[in-house]
Amino acid sequence: MSDAKPAGSATLTVDGQTVELPILEGTVGPKVIDVRKLYSQTGMFTYDPSYTSTASCDSALTYIDGEVGILRHGGYSIEDLAGNSSFMEVCYLLLHHELPNQAELTDFENTITYHSMLHEQMRNLYGGFRRDAHPMAVMIGVVGAMSAFYHDSTDINDPQQRLIASHRLIAKMPTIAAWAYKYSVGQPFLYPRNDLSYAENFLRMTFGVPAEEYVANPAVVDAMDKIFILHADHEQNASTSTVRLAGSSGANPFACIAAGIATLWGPAHGGANSAVLEMLEQIGDKKNIPEFIKRAKDKDDPFRLMGFGHRVYKNYDPRAGVLKKSADDVLELLGAKDDPLLELAMELEKIALEDEYFVDRKLFPNVDFYSGIILKAIGFPTSMFTVLFALARSVGWIAQWKEMIEDPDQRIGRPRQLFLGATDREYVPVDKR
Ligand code: ACO
């Protein structure tokens, strides 16, 4: 909280007692009421399940204004970064809070490249999984297991080890993810190659085979890099908050990231990109759209339009805007423009955006609505979509983890509760119940 500016105070009267709560101001965005002393002053907690009104930390990495549809990393808009920079530049920006100059970028790219191999014994981990295991399950296991292989970068109190852990994570995620895919299809693992870019290396390890040279389509490499940029960080979402909470106890970074991957897996979060494709397949034909729209609006039906709505964005998700444009270009290049699923998606978007229910609730397409369509056209199976999200988000997770550990005021996170269970009662022996 060192850089937060005091901005007055709020007066709270409770049980006849008045307390002054400081108001703090960041560089941009809503002010916060500092309730840290509330319990000691009043004996009461604040109540905010699902954290709709709680700033859980301060951060200088990513700023979102969901009302307007703004997303910025280190002050740079996502449109600017996706249009002009590379994923490696964005990784550097998130880790170091500044864009790199050419020498710094070259040095960073080399560092990431030279950390991309896995400890050879990590290969054996894959063989322990069933071939039909969901690749996200494999990711949680293998990333968590990095704690067992890279002991020299798990001392969270050593800044150099923290940086090496960050580099290792970013560098090894493509290899870990590509091998999860290779294992599921029964093909040999490919090792990373140092002459290829980050995205190209990942595509080759995923789609290449040892029997022949793999040459990636440059447009696909660009699209992949853009998808990585668009997913790099998104402030205090469920998976990032999980990583921070796990890290707040002093757990090692690889274990914390595995916890983040687990959280991302859910369909309300990163799992939505694969759920979008499954939903489109379920809808099947344009003529069925009205029926599914009707179901999405029915409170007694659990069906929701996947890829629509967002906790923070009450406007178009800016990442969806960028991806929508890029979807057009990539699909054209890959000759997948006439994909009936794409046509269905466009029609669904049009109908939902005009429907009163979606308009009133400000439910717009989110990034997951378009990413699945592009990933499918590139050739990824649906089960890999969330893995790609995890790969890209690793930089956000580790940068947020690092920022938290480097905050001198950092303490273990420990939410409280409103207790609604039984009060004090006496134990009754089992034969008397
Ligand atoms: N389809 C139909 N109705 C919806 C949808 C949807 N996709 N999303 C929200 N609503 C409705 C809710 O039923 C609720 O209606 P009500 O006010 O009449 O009760 C209203 O809109 C507000 O929704 P909440 O559930 O309160 O919003 P919340 O912030 O809790 O949820 C979430 C956000 C989880 C993203 C939700 O919109 C959703 O489930 N969307 C589909 C899954 C998805 O696409 N997730 C990806 C998120 S982006 C990401 O992780 C990168």
Coordinates of C-alpha atoms and ligand atoms in Angstrom, one line a residue:
M1 CA 0.0 0.0 0.0
S2 CA 3.1 2.2 0.0
D3 CA 2.1 4.2 -3.2
A4 CA -1.6 4.5 -2.5
K5 CA -2.6 8.2 -1.9
P6 CA -4.8 9.2 1.0
A7 CA -8.1 10.6 -0.4
G8 CA -10.2 11.5 2.6
S9 CA -12.2 9.1 4.8
A10 CA -15.6 7.5 5.0
T11 CA -17.7 7.6 8.2
L12 CA -19.4 4.5 9.3
T13 CA -21.8 4.5 12.2
V14 CA -22.5 1.1 13.7
D15 CA -24.2 0.3 17.0
G16 CA -24.1 4.0 17.9
Q17 CA -20.3 4.1 17.4
T18 CA -18.7 6.2 14.6
V19 CA -15.5 5.1 12.9
E20 CA -13.5 6.9 10.3
L21 CA -12.3 4.6 7.5
P22 CA -9.5 6.0 5.3
I23 CA -10.1 6.3 1.6
L24 CA -7.2 5.5 -0.7
E25 CA -6.6 6.5 -4.3
G26 CA -4.6 4.7 -7.0
T27 CA -3.2 6.2 -10.1
V28 CA -6.5 5.5 -12.0
G29 CA -9.7 3.6 -11.3
P30 CA -12.1 3.5 -8.3
K31 CA -10.9 4.6 -4.9
V32 CA -11.0 2.1 -2.1
I33 CA -12.3 2.3 1.5
D34 CA -9.5 0.9 3.7
V35 CA -11.3 -1.5 6.1
R36 CA -8.2 -3.2 7.5
K37 CA -8.8 -1.8 11.0
L38 CA -12.6 -2.3 10.9
Y39 CA -12.6 -5.5 13.0
S40 CA -10.3 -4.1 15.7
Q41 CA -12.4 -0.9 15.8
T42 CA -15.9 -2.4 15.6
G43 CA -15.7 -6.2 16.1
M44 CA -17.3 -6.6 12.7
F45 CA -16.1 -8.0 9.4
T46 CA -17.2 -6.8 5.9
Y47 CA -19.2 -9.4 4.0
D48 CA -18.4 -9.8 0.3
P49 CA -18.8 -13.4 -0.9
S50 CA -17.4 -13.8 -4.5
Y51 CA -15.6 -10.5 -4.0
T52 CA -17.8 -8.2 -6.0
S53 CA -16.7 -5.1 -4.1
T54 CA -13.3 -6.0 -2.7
A55 CA -9.9 -5.0 -3.8
S56 CA -7.8 -7.8 -2.5
C57 CA -4.4 -6.2 -3.1
D58 CA -2.7 -3.3 -4.8
S59 CA -0.9 -3.9 -8.1
A60 CA 0.9 -1.9 -10.8
L61 CA 0.6 -4.5 -13.5
T62 CA -2.8 -4.5 -15.2
Y63 CA -5.6 -2.1 -15.3
I64 CA -9.2 -2.8 -16.4
D65 CA -12.1 -0.4 -16.7
G66 CA -14.9 -2.9 -17.4
E67 CA -17.5 -0.2 -17.9
V68 CA -15.7 1.3 -20.9
G69 CA -13.9 -1.9 -22.0
I70 CA -10.3 -0.9 -21.3
L71 CA -7.5 -3.3 -20.6
R72 CA -3.9 -2.0 -20.1
H73 CA -0.6 -3.6 -19.1
G74 CA 1.9 -1.2 -17.6
G75 CA -0.2 1.7 -19.1
Y76 CA -0.2 0.2 -22.7
S77 CA -3.6 -0.6 -24.2
I78 CA -4.1 -4.3 -25.2
E79 CA -5.0 -3.1 -28.7
D80 CA -1.6 -1.4 -28.9
L81 CA 0.3 -4.3 -27.5
A82 CA -1.5 -6.9 -29.6
G83 CA -1.1 -4.8 -32.8
N84 CA 2.6 -3.9 -32.3
S85 CA 4.5 -5.9 -29.8
S86 CA 5.4 -9.6 -29.3
F87 CA 4.5 -12.0 -26.4
M88 CA 8.1 -11.9 -25.3
E89 CA 7.9 -8.1 -25.0
V90 CA 4.7 -8.4 -23.0
C91 CA 6.3 -11.0 -20.7
Y92 CA 9.2 -8.6 -20.0
L93 CA 6.8 -5.8 -19.4
L94 CA 4.8 -7.8 -16.8
L95 CA 7.9 -9.0 -15.1
H96 CA 9.9 -5.7 -15.1
H97 CA 7.1 -3.1 -15.4
E98 CA 8.8 -1.5 -18.5
L99 CA 9.0 -2.5 -22.1
P100 CA 12.5 -3.8 -23.0
N101 CA 14.9 -1.9 -25.3
Q102 CA 16.3 -4.1 -28.1
A103 CA 19.3 -5.3 -26.1
E104 CA 17.1 -6.2 -23.1
L105 CA 14.6 -8.0 -25.4
T106 CA 17.3 -10.0 -27.2
D107 CA 18.8 -11.0 -23.8
F108 CA 15.3 -11.9 -22.5
E109 CA 14.4 -14.0 -25.5
N110 CA 17.8 -15.9 -25.2
T111 CA 17.1 -16.6 -21.5
I112 CA 13.7 -17.9 -22.3
T113 CA 14.9 -20.0 -25.2
Y114 CA 17.7 -21.6 -23.2
H115 CA 15.3 -22.6 -20.4
S116 CA 12.8 -24.3 -22.6
M117 CA 14.0 -28.0 -22.2
L118 CA 12.5 -30.1 -19.4
H119 CA 14.5 -32.1 -17.0
E120 CA 14.7 -35.4 -18.8
Q121 CA 13.1 -37.3 -15.9
M122 CA 10.0 -35.2 -16.3
R123 CA 9.2 -37.2 -19.5
N124 CA 8.5 -40.2 -17.2
L125 CA 5.7 -38.2 -15.5
Y126 CA 3.6 -38.3 -18.6
G127 CA 3.7 -42.0 -18.8
G128 CA 1.9 -42.2 -15.4
F129 CA -1.2 -40.6 -16.8
R130 CA -3.9 -42.4 -18.8
R131 CA -3.7 -41.5 -22.5
D132 CA -7.3 -40.1 -22.3
A133 CA -6.5 -37.9 -19.4
H134 CA -7.7 -34.3 -19.9
P135 CA -4.5 -32.3 -20.8
M136 CA -5.4 -29.8 -18.0
A137 CA -5.1 -32.6 -15.5
V138 CA -1.7 -33.4 -16.9
M139 CA -0.8 -29.7 -16.8
I140 CA -1.7 -29.4 -13.1
G141 CA 0.4 -32.5 -12.3
V142 CA 3.5 -31.6 -14.4
V143 CA 3.7 -27.9 -13.5
G144 CA 3.2 -28.8 -9.8
A145 CA 6.0 -31.4 -10.2
M146 CA 8.4 -28.7 -11.3
S147 CA 8.8 -28.0 -7.6
A148 CA 10.4 -31.5 -7.4
F149 CA 12.9 -30.8 -10.2
Y150 CA 14.0 -27.2 -9.8
H151 CA 15.0 -26.9 -6.2
D152 CA 17.4 -24.2 -7.0
S153 CA 14.6 -21.8 -7.9
T154 CA 12.1 -22.4 -5.1
D155 CA 13.6 -20.2 -2.4
I156 CA 11.0 -17.4 -2.5
N157 CA 13.2 -15.1 -0.4
D158 CA 16.0 -15.0 -3.0
P159 CA 15.2 -12.4 -5.7
Q160 CA 17.5 -14.2 -8.2
Q161 CA 15.7 -17.5 -7.6
R162 CA 12.3 -15.8 -8.0
L163 CA 13.4 -14.4 -11.4
I164 CA 14.8 -17.8 -12.5
A165 CA 11.6 -19.5 -11.5
S166 CA 9.7 -16.9 -13.6
H167 CA 11.9 -17.5 -16.6
R168 CA 11.7 -21.3 -16.2
L169 CA 7.9 -21.2 -16.0
I170 CA 7.5 -19.1 -19.1
A171 CA 10.1 -21.0 -21.0
K172 CA 8.9 -24.5 -20.1
M173 CA 5.2 -24.1 -20.4
P174 CA 5.1 -24.6 -24.2
T175 CA 7.1 -27.8 -23.9
I176 CA 4.9 -29.1 -21.0
A177 CA 1.7 -28.2 -22.9
A178 CA 2.9 -29.6 -26.3
W179 CA 3.9 -32.9 -24.6
A180 CA 0.5 -33.1 -22.9
Y181 CA -1.0 -33.0 -26.4
K182 CA 1.6 -35.5 -27.9
Y183 CA 0.9 -37.9 -25.1
S184 CA -2.8 -37.8 -25.7
V185 CA -2.4 -38.6 -29.4
G186 CA 0.3 -41.2 -28.8
Q187 CA 3.0 -39.4 -30.9
P188 CA 6.7 -39.0 -29.9
F189 CA 7.6 -35.9 -27.9
L190 CA 9.6 -33.3 -29.8
Y191 CA 12.3 -31.3 -28.0
P192 CA 12.4 -27.5 -28.3
R193 CA 14.6 -25.9 -30.9
N194 CA 16.7 -22.8 -30.1
D195 CA 16.4 -21.3 -33.6
L196 CA 12.7 -20.9 -33.4
S197 CA 10.5 -18.2 -31.8
Y198 CA 8.4 -18.9 -28.7
A199 CA 5.2 -19.4 -30.7
E200 CA 6.8 -21.3 -33.6
N201 CA 8.6 -23.6 -31.2
F202 CA 5.3 -24.4 -29.5
L203 CA 3.5 -25.0 -32.8
R204 CA 6.3 -27.3 -33.9
M205 CA 6.4 -29.3 -30.7
T206 CA 2.6 -29.7 -30.9
F207 CA 2.0 -30.4 -34.6
G208 CA 5.4 -31.6 -35.8
V209 CA 6.7 -35.2 -36.0
P210 CA 10.3 -36.4 -35.9
A211 CA 9.9 -38.0 -39.4
E212 CA 9.8 -34.7 -41.3
E213 CA 10.6 -31.0 -41.1
Y214 CA 7.7 -28.9 -39.7
V215 CA 7.3 -25.4 -41.3
A216 CA 4.8 -23.2 -39.5
N217 CA 2.6 -20.9 -41.5
P218 CA 3.8 -17.3 -40.5
A219 CA 0.2 -16.1 -40.3
V220 CA -0.5 -18.9 -37.8
V221 CA 2.6 -18.0 -35.8
D222 CA 1.5 -14.4 -35.6
A223 CA -2.0 -15.4 -34.6
M224 CA -0.6 -17.7 -31.9
D225 CA 1.6 -14.9 -30.5
K226 CA -1.4 -12.5 -30.5
I227 CA -3.5 -15.1 -28.6
F228 CA -0.7 -15.4 -26.0
I229 CA -0.6 -11.6 -25.7
L230 CA -4.3 -11.3 -25.2
H231 CA -4.3 -13.9 -22.4
A232 CA -1.1 -12.8 -20.7
D233 CA -2.7 -11.2 -17.6
H234 CA -6.1 -9.9 -16.4
E235 CA -5.5 -8.5 -12.9
Q236 CA -7.2 -10.2 -9.9
N237 CA -9.4 -12.9 -11.6
A238 CA -10.1 -16.2 -9.9
S239 CA -7.0 -18.0 -11.0
T240 CA -4.6 -15.1 -10.3
S241 CA -6.2 -14.6 -6.9
T242 CA -5.7 -18.3 -6.2
V243 CA -2.0 -18.0 -7.1
R244 CA -1.7 -15.0 -4.8
L245 CA -3.5 -16.7 -2.0
A246 CA -1.4 -19.9 -2.3
G247 CA 1.7 -17.8 -2.6
S248 CA 0.8 -15.8 0.5
S249 CA 1.6 -18.8 2.7
G250 CA 5.1 -18.9 1.4
A251 CA 4.5 -21.9 -0.9
N252 CA 6.9 -22.3 -3.8
P253 CA 6.0 -20.7 -7.1
F254 CA 5.5 -23.9 -9.2
A255 CA 3.0 -25.2 -6.6
C256 CA 1.2 -21.9 -6.7
I257 CA 0.9 -21.9 -10.5
A258 CA -0.5 -25.5 -10.4
A259 CA -3.2 -24.1 -8.1
G260 CA -3.9 -21.3 -10.7
I261 CA -4.1 -23.9 -13.5
A262 CA -6.7 -25.8 -11.5
T263 CA -8.8 -22.7 -11.0
L264 CA -8.5 -21.7 -14.7
W265 CA -9.9 -25.1 -15.7
G266 CA -13.5 -24.3 -14.7
P267 CA -16.1 -23.4 -17.4
A268 CA -16.9 -20.1 -15.7
H269 CA -13.2 -19.1 -16.2
G270 CA -10.7 -20.4 -18.8
G271 CA -12.7 -23.6 -19.5
A272 CA -15.2 -21.4 -21.3
N273 CA -13.2 -21.4 -24.6
S274 CA -13.7 -25.1 -25.0
A275 CA -17.2 -24.8 -23.7
V276 CA -18.0 -22.3 -26.5
L277 CA -17.1 -24.9 -29.2
E278 CA -19.0 -27.6 -27.4
M279 CA -22.0 -25.3 -27.2
L280 CA -21.8 -24.4 -30.9
E281 CA -21.6 -28.1 -31.8
Q282 CA -24.6 -28.7 -29.6
I283 CA -26.6 -25.9 -31.2
G284 CA -25.6 -27.4 -34.5
D285 CA -27.7 -25.2 -36.9
K286 CA -28.7 -21.6 -37.2
K287 CA -32.3 -22.5 -37.0
N288 CA -31.8 -23.8 -33.4
I289 CA -30.3 -20.5 -32.1
P290 CA -33.7 -19.1 -30.8
E291 CA -34.3 -22.2 -28.8
F292 CA -30.8 -22.0 -27.1
I293 CA -31.2 -18.2 -26.5
K294 CA -34.5 -19.0 -24.8
R295 CA -32.8 -21.6 -22.7
A296 CA -30.0 -19.2 -21.7
K297 CA -32.7 -16.8 -20.4
D298 CA -34.6 -19.4 -18.5
K299 CA -33.6 -19.2 -14.8
D300 CA -34.8 -22.8 -14.3
D301 CA -32.4 -24.0 -17.0
P302 CA -28.7 -24.2 -16.1
F303 CA -27.7 -23.5 -19.7
R304 CA -25.8 -20.3 -20.2
L305 CA -24.4 -18.8 -23.4
M306 CA -20.7 -19.7 -23.1
G307 CA -18.4 -17.0 -24.2
F308 CA -20.9 -14.3 -23.1
G309 CA -20.8 -12.1 -20.0
H310 CA -18.0 -11.2 -17.7
R311 CA -17.7 -10.2 -14.0
V312 CA -15.8 -7.1 -14.8
Y313 CA -16.6 -6.1 -18.4
K314 CA -20.0 -4.6 -18.8
N315 CA -19.0 -3.6 -22.3
Y316 CA -17.3 -5.4 -25.2
D317 CA -14.3 -7.3 -23.9
P318 CA -11.4 -5.4 -25.7
R319 CA -9.6 -8.7 -26.2
A320 CA -12.7 -10.1 -28.0
G321 CA -12.5 -7.0 -30.3
V322 CA -8.9 -7.7 -31.2
L323 CA -9.6 -11.5 -31.7
K324 CA -12.7 -10.9 -33.8
K325 CA -10.6 -9.0 -36.3
S326 CA -7.8 -11.6 -36.2
A327 CA -10.3 -14.5 -36.5
D328 CA -11.3 -13.0 -39.9
D329 CA -7.8 -12.8 -41.2
V330 CA -6.6 -16.2 -39.9
L331 CA -9.7 -18.1 -41.1
E332 CA -9.3 -16.5 -44.5
L333 CA -5.7 -17.6 -44.7
L334 CA -6.4 -21.1 -43.5
G335 CA -9.3 -21.4 -45.9
A336 CA -11.7 -22.0 -43.0
K337 CA -13.9 -19.0 -43.7
D338 CA -16.8 -21.1 -44.7
D339 CA -16.7 -23.2 -41.5
P340 CA -20.4 -23.7 -40.6
L341 CA -19.4 -23.4 -36.9
L342 CA -18.0 -19.9 -37.6
E343 CA -21.1 -18.8 -39.4
L344 CA -23.1 -20.2 -36.5
A345 CA -21.0 -18.2 -34.0
M346 CA -21.5 -15.0 -36.0
E347 CA -25.2 -15.4 -36.1
L348 CA -25.4 -16.3 -32.4
E349 CA -23.4 -13.2 -31.6
K350 CA -25.7 -11.0 -33.7
I351 CA -28.9 -12.3 -32.2
A352 CA -27.6 -12.2 -28.6
L353 CA -26.3 -8.6 -29.0
E354 CA -29.8 -7.5 -30.1
D355 CA -31.7 -9.4 -27.5
E356 CA -33.2 -7.4 -24.7
Y357 CA -32.1 -9.9 -22.0
F358 CA -28.4 -9.7 -23.1
V359 CA -28.6 -5.9 -23.7
D360 CA -30.2 -5.2 -20.3
R361 CA -27.6 -7.3 -18.4
K362 CA -24.7 -5.9 -20.5
L363 CA -23.7 -9.4 -21.6
F364 CA -21.2 -9.1 -24.5
P365 CA -19.0 -11.7 -26.1
N366 CA -15.8 -12.3 -24.1
V367 CA -12.3 -13.3 -25.3
D368 CA -13.3 -17.0 -25.1
F369 CA -16.0 -16.6 -27.7
Y370 CA -13.5 -16.0 -30.5
S371 CA -10.4 -17.8 -29.3
G372 CA -11.9 -21.2 -29.6
I373 CA -12.9 -20.5 -33.2
I374 CA -9.3 -19.5 -34.1
L375 CA -7.8 -22.4 -32.2
K376 CA -10.0 -24.9 -33.9
A377 CA -9.1 -23.5 -37.3
I378 CA -5.4 -23.8 -36.4
G379 CA -6.0 -27.5 -35.6
F380 CA -6.0 -27.7 -31.8
P381 CA -8.5 -30.2 -30.3
T382 CA -11.1 -28.6 -28.0
S383 CA -9.4 -30.2 -24.9
M384 CA -6.3 -28.1 -25.6
F385 CA -7.9 -24.7 -25.7
T386 CA -7.8 -24.1 -21.9
V387 CA -4.2 -25.4 -21.9
L388 CA -3.2 -22.6 -24.3
F389 CA -4.9 -20.1 -22.0
A390 CA -2.9 -21.5 -19.1
L391 CA 0.3 -21.4 -21.1
A392 CA -0.2 -17.7 -21.9
R393 CA -1.5 -16.7 -18.4
S394 CA 1.5 -18.2 -16.7
V395 CA 3.4 -15.0 -17.2
G396 CA 0.5 -13.0 -15.5
W397 CA 0.4 -15.5 -12.6
I398 CA 4.1 -15.5 -12.0
A399 CA 4.4 -11.7 -12.4
Q400 CA 1.5 -11.2 -9.9
W401 CA 3.1 -13.7 -7.5
K402 CA 6.5 -11.9 -7.7
E403 CA 4.9 -8.5 -7.2
M404 CA 3.1 -9.9 -4.1
I405 CA 6.2 -11.5 -2.6
E406 CA 8.2 -8.3 -3.2
D407 CA 5.7 -6.2 -1.3
P408 CA 7.2 -5.5 2.1
D409 CA 3.7 -5.5 3.7
Q410 CA 2.8 -8.9 2.4
R411 CA 1.2 -11.3 4.9
I412 CA -0.7 -14.6 4.6
G413 CA -4.2 -14.1 3.1
R414 CA -6.9 -15.1 5.4
P415 CA -10.5 -14.3 4.6
R416 CA -13.1 -14.5 7.5
Q417 CA -16.7 -15.7 7.4
L418 CA -20.3 -15.1 8.5
F419 CA -21.0 -18.2 10.5
L420 CA -24.5 -19.8 10.0
G421 CA -23.9 -23.3 11.4
A422 CA -24.9 -24.8 14.7
T423 CA -23.9 -23.0 17.9
D424 CA -22.4 -24.7 20.9
R425 CA -23.9 -28.2 21.6
E426 CA -22.8 -31.3 23.5
Y427 CA -21.4 -34.4 21.9
V428 CA -23.9 -37.3 21.8
P429 CA -22.3 -40.8 21.7
V430 CA -23.2 -42.7 18.5
D431 CA -25.4 -45.3 20.2
K432 CA -27.6 -42.5 21.7
R433 CA -28.2 -40.6 18.4
Ligands
ACO1 N1 -25.8 -16.6 -20.5 C1 -27.0 -16.2 -20.0 N2 -27.2 -15.4 -18.9 C2 -26.1 -14.9 -18.3 C3 -24.8 -15.2 -18.8 C4 -24.7 -16.1 -19.9 N3 -23.5 -16.4 -20.4 N4 -23.9 -14.6 -18.0 C5 -24.6 -13.9 -17.1 N5 -25.9 -14.1 -17.3 C6 -27.0 -13.5 -16.5 C7 -27.2 -14.1 -15.1 O1 -28.1 -15.2 -15.1 C8 -27.6 -12.9 -14.3 O2 -29.0 -12.7 -14.6 P1 -30.0 -12.1 -13.5 O3 -29.5 -10.8 -13.1 O4 -31.3 -12.1 -14.2 O5 -29.9 -13.1 -12.4 C9 -26.9 -11.7 -14.9 O6 -26.6 -12.1 -16.3 C10 -25.6 -11.4 -14.2 O7 -24.8 -12.6 -14.2 P2 -23.9 -13.1 -13.0 O8 -23.9 -14.6 -13.0 O9 -24.3 -12.4 -11.7 O10 -22.5 -12.6 -13.4 P3 -21.1 -13.1 -12.8 O11 -20.2 -11.9 -12.8 O12 -21.3 -13.8 -11.5 O13 -20.6 -14.2 -13.9 C11 -19.6 -15.1 -15.7 C12 -19.7 -13.9 -14.9 C13 -19.2 -16.3 -14.8 C14 -18.4 -14.9 -16.7 C15 -20.9 -15.4 -16.4 O14 -21.2 -14.3 -17.3 C16 -20.9 -16.7 -17.2 O15 -21.1 -17.8 -16.7 N6 -20.6 -16.7 -18.6 C17 -20.4 -17.8 -19.4 C18 -19.0 -18.5 -19.1 C19 -17.9 -17.7 -19.8 O16 -18.0 -17.3 -20.9 N7 -16.9 -17.5 -19.0 C20 -15.6 -16.8 -19.4 C21 -15.3 -15.6 -18.6 S1 -14.0 -14.7 -19.3 C22 -12.6 -15.5 -18.9 O17 -12.5 -16.2 -17.9 C23 -11.5 -15.2 -19.8

